[in-house]
Amino acid sequence: QQQVKQSPQSLIVQKGGISIINCAYENTAFDYFPWYQQFPGKGPALLIAIRPDVSEKKEGRFTISFNKSAKQFSLHIMDSQPGDSATYFCAASTNQGGKLIFGQGTELSVKP
Amino acid sequence: EAQVTQNPRYLITVTGKKLTVTCSQNMNHEYMSWYRQDPGLGLRQIYYSMNVEVTDKGDVPEGYKVSRKEKRNFPLILESPSPNQTSLYFCASSLRAQGHQETQYFGPGTRLLVL
């Protein structure tokens, strides 16, 4: 019940296209949902995060869509660029304890 | 420069030889955490600390120990490493004690190979 399932494992998108990465969870106590971006040889860095009181959050070309009833959330990257090529991780936590549960990761490649 | 540092960055060792991976942050953060990253499994939390002398298990704590004697340091100790602990390890920190609910700043990673 503590798992976060992420798909797809890898994604290839043409420059200018939309990249979509999906995550699903079971624990209804999760109330914080961040997305992290990791470039090769680097540590992950926070990209964008959402709490379940809103259904969508947008920052530049990056948007999180959140569906509380379906227990799913997704990352949309509009106008994808080669510089967006990285591994993306979704994650979730509750407001109890100190655990952050990550998804399995999606390796995104944006072709010029 | 505000950062999380880890040492060493690369380590090759043999089964059973105790090792310590250091983690230090200069941002006066309360929350610190260790993760391991394995292909197909994503990042999995090993241990976390919400303040000095306060540590707790993450999802994969077996075979690891941690300590938090000072706010800035959070070393990861492998008392008797085994090959299944071969992995990429990340330390992270966050400003407040509830660091799992806000931005975590990750170190550059330590790649460990246990033969």
Coordinates of C-alpha atoms in Angstrom, one line a residue:
Chain A
Q1 CA 0.0 0.0 0.0
Q2 CA 3.0 2.2 0.3
Q3 CA 4.0 1.8 -3.3
V4 CA 4.0 4.3 -6.1
K5 CA 3.8 2.8 -9.6
Q6 CA 5.3 4.8 -12.4
S7 CA 5.0 4.3 -16.2
P8 CA 6.3 4.1 -18.8
Q9 CA 9.8 2.9 -17.9
S10 CA 11.2 4.8 -20.9
L11 CA 9.8 7.3 -23.3
I12 CA 11.0 8.7 -26.6
V13 CA 9.5 12.0 -27.8
Q14 CA 10.2 14.2 -30.8
K15 CA 11.3 17.8 -30.1
G16 CA 8.2 20.0 -29.7
G17 CA 6.0 17.1 -28.7
I18 CA 4.2 16.4 -25.4
S19 CA 5.8 14.0 -22.9
I20 CA 3.4 12.3 -20.4
I21 CA 4.5 10.2 -17.4
N22 CA 2.0 8.6 -15.2
C23 CA 2.0 7.5 -11.5
A24 CA -0.5 5.6 -9.4
Y25 CA -0.8 5.0 -5.7
E26 CA -2.9 3.1 -3.2
N27 CA -2.4 4.9 0.1
T28 CA -5.1 7.5 0.4
A29 CA -3.2 9.1 3.2
F30 CA -0.6 10.4 0.7
D31 CA -0.9 14.2 0.6
Y32 CA 2.3 15.5 -1.1
F33 CA 3.3 14.5 -4.6
P34 CA 6.6 15.8 -6.0
W35 CA 8.3 15.1 -9.2
Y36 CA 12.1 15.0 -9.4
Q37 CA 14.3 15.3 -12.5
Q38 CA 17.7 13.6 -12.7
F39 CA 20.4 14.2 -15.3
P40 CA 23.1 11.6 -15.9
G41 CA 25.7 11.7 -13.2
K42 CA 23.8 14.1 -11.0
G43 CA 21.5 13.8 -8.0
P44 CA 17.8 14.3 -8.4
A45 CA 16.4 17.9 -8.2
L46 CA 12.8 18.9 -7.4
L47 CA 10.9 19.9 -10.6
I48 CA 7.4 20.5 -9.4
A49 CA 5.1 19.3 -6.6
I50 CA 1.3 19.2 -5.9
R51 CA -1.0 18.7 -2.9
P52 CA -4.4 17.0 -3.3
D53 CA -6.4 20.2 -2.7
V54 CA -5.8 21.2 -6.4
S55 CA -6.3 19.1 -9.6
E56 CA -3.6 20.8 -11.6
K57 CA -0.4 22.8 -11.1
K58 CA 1.6 24.4 -13.9
E59 CA 5.1 25.8 -13.9
G60 CA 6.3 26.9 -17.3
R61 CA 6.2 23.9 -19.7
F62 CA 5.7 21.4 -16.8
T63 CA 2.2 20.5 -15.5
I64 CA 1.1 18.1 -12.9
S65 CA -2.4 16.7 -13.3
F66 CA -3.9 15.1 -10.2
N67 CA -6.9 12.8 -10.0
K68 CA -7.7 12.1 -6.4
S69 CA -10.6 9.7 -7.1
A70 CA -8.5 7.5 -9.4
K71 CA -5.4 7.8 -7.2
Q72 CA -3.3 8.9 -10.1
F73 CA -1.2 11.8 -11.0
S74 CA 0.8 12.6 -14.1
L75 CA 3.6 14.9 -15.4
H76 CA 3.1 16.7 -18.7
I77 CA 6.0 18.3 -20.5
M78 CA 4.8 20.6 -23.2
D79 CA 7.0 21.5 -26.2
S80 CA 9.6 19.0 -25.1
Q81 CA 13.2 19.9 -25.8
P82 CA 16.4 17.8 -26.0
G83 CA 17.5 19.5 -22.8
D84 CA 14.6 17.8 -21.1
S85 CA 16.2 14.4 -21.7
A86 CA 16.6 13.0 -18.2
T87 CA 15.1 10.5 -15.7
Y88 CA 12.0 11.6 -14.0
F89 CA 10.7 10.3 -10.7
C90 CA 7.3 10.8 -9.1
A91 CA 7.1 10.4 -5.3
A92 CA 4.5 10.6 -2.5
S93 CA 4.4 11.1 1.2
T94 CA 2.0 11.4 4.1
N95 CA 2.2 14.1 6.8
Q96 CA 3.1 11.5 9.4
G97 CA 6.6 10.2 9.9
G98 CA 9.4 11.1 7.5
K99 CA 9.2 8.7 4.6
L100 CA 9.2 9.8 0.9
I101 CA 8.2 7.0 -1.5
F102 CA 9.5 7.2 -5.0
G103 CA 8.3 5.6 -8.2
Q104 CA 10.5 3.4 -10.4
G105 CA 11.6 6.3 -12.7
T106 CA 11.0 7.1 -16.4
E107 CA 14.0 7.7 -18.7
L108 CA 12.9 10.4 -21.2
S109 CA 14.7 11.0 -24.5
V110 CA 13.7 13.9 -26.6
K111 CA 14.9 13.6 -30.2
P112 CA 15.9 16.7 -32.2
Chain B
E1 CA 27.9 27.6 -1.9
A2 CA 24.9 25.8 -0.4
Q3 CA 25.3 22.1 -1.1
V4 CA 25.2 18.5 0.1
T5 CA 28.5 16.7 -0.2
Q6 CA 29.2 13.0 -0.1
N7 CA 32.4 11.1 0.2
P8 CA 33.7 9.1 -1.4
R9 CA 32.1 9.4 -4.8
Y10 CA 33.2 6.0 -5.9
L11 CA 34.1 3.0 -3.8
I12 CA 35.1 -0.6 -4.5
T13 CA 35.3 -2.9 -1.5
V14 CA 35.0 -6.5 -0.6
T15 CA 32.3 -8.4 1.3
G16 CA 32.4 -7.9 5.0
K17 CA 34.8 -4.9 5.1
K18 CA 33.1 -2.2 7.1
L19 CA 32.7 1.2 5.4
T20 CA 31.3 4.6 6.0
V21 CA 29.9 7.0 3.4
T22 CA 29.9 10.6 4.7
C23 CA 27.2 13.2 4.0
S24 CA 27.4 16.8 5.0
Q25 CA 25.2 19.8 4.4
N26 CA 26.0 23.5 4.9
M27 CA 22.4 24.8 4.8
N28 CA 21.5 24.3 8.5
H29 CA 18.8 21.8 7.4
E30 CA 17.0 19.8 10.0
Y31 CA 15.9 16.8 7.8
M32 CA 18.4 14.4 6.2
S33 CA 17.9 11.2 4.4
W34 CA 19.7 8.4 2.6
Y35 CA 18.5 6.7 -0.6
R36 CA 19.7 4.0 -2.8
Q37 CA 19.1 3.9 -6.6
D38 CA 18.9 0.7 -8.5
P39 CA 17.8 0.2 -12.1
G40 CA 14.1 -0.6 -12.4
L41 CA 13.5 0.1 -8.7
G42 CA 13.9 3.9 -8.6
L43 CA 15.0 5.5 -5.4
R44 CA 14.4 3.7 -2.1
Q45 CA 14.8 5.3 1.3
I46 CA 17.2 3.7 3.7
Y47 CA 17.1 5.9 6.8
Y48 CA 16.0 9.5 7.6
S49 CA 16.6 11.9 10.4
M50 CA 14.3 14.7 11.4
N51 CA 16.8 16.3 13.8
V52 CA 19.9 15.7 15.8
E53 CA 19.8 12.4 17.6
V54 CA 16.5 11.5 15.8
T55 CA 16.7 8.8 13.2
D56 CA 14.2 6.3 11.8
K57 CA 14.1 3.5 9.3
G58 CA 13.0 4.0 5.7
D59 CA 11.9 1.2 3.4
V60 CA 15.2 -0.7 3.1
P61 CA 17.2 -0.3 6.3
E62 CA 18.5 -3.8 6.6
G63 CA 22.3 -3.9 6.6
Y64 CA 22.7 -0.2 7.2
K65 CA 23.3 2.1 10.2
V66 CA 23.2 5.8 10.5
S67 CA 23.9 8.4 13.2
R68 CA 23.1 12.1 13.6
K69 CA 25.3 13.5 16.2
E70 CA 25.6 16.9 14.6
K71 CA 23.1 18.8 12.5
R72 CA 25.3 19.0 9.4
N73 CA 26.5 15.4 9.2
F74 CA 24.6 12.1 8.5
P75 CA 27.0 9.3 7.8
L76 CA 25.8 5.9 6.4
I77 CA 27.5 2.9 7.8
L78 CA 27.7 -0.6 6.3
E79 CA 29.0 -2.8 9.0
S80 CA 29.4 -5.9 6.8
P81 CA 28.8 -5.0 3.2
S82 CA 27.4 -7.7 0.8
P83 CA 27.2 -7.7 -3.0
N84 CA 23.5 -6.9 -2.9
Q85 CA 24.4 -3.5 -1.4
T86 CA 26.1 -2.6 -4.7
S87 CA 24.2 0.5 -5.7
L88 CA 24.2 4.2 -6.2
Y89 CA 23.6 6.0 -2.9
F90 CA 22.3 9.5 -2.5
C91 CA 22.1 11.7 0.6
A92 CA 19.5 14.5 0.7
S93 CA 18.6 17.3 3.1
S94 CA 15.6 19.6 3.6
L95 CA 15.1 22.8 5.6
R96 CA 12.5 21.7 8.1
A97 CA 12.0 18.5 10.1
Q98 CA 9.1 17.5 7.8
G99 CA 11.5 17.3 4.9
H100 CA 9.6 14.5 3.3
Q101 CA 6.9 17.1 2.6
E102 CA 9.1 19.8 1.0
T103 CA 12.0 20.2 -1.4
Q104 CA 14.9 17.8 -0.8
Y105 CA 18.4 18.8 -1.9
F106 CA 20.4 15.8 -3.1
G107 CA 24.1 15.2 -3.0
P108 CA 26.0 14.1 -6.1
G109 CA 25.9 10.4 -5.3
T110 CA 28.3 7.6 -4.2
R111 CA 28.7 4.6 -6.4
L112 CA 29.5 1.5 -4.4
L113 CA 30.6 -1.8 -5.7
V114 CA 30.9 -4.7 -3.2
L115 CA 32.8 -7.7 -4.5

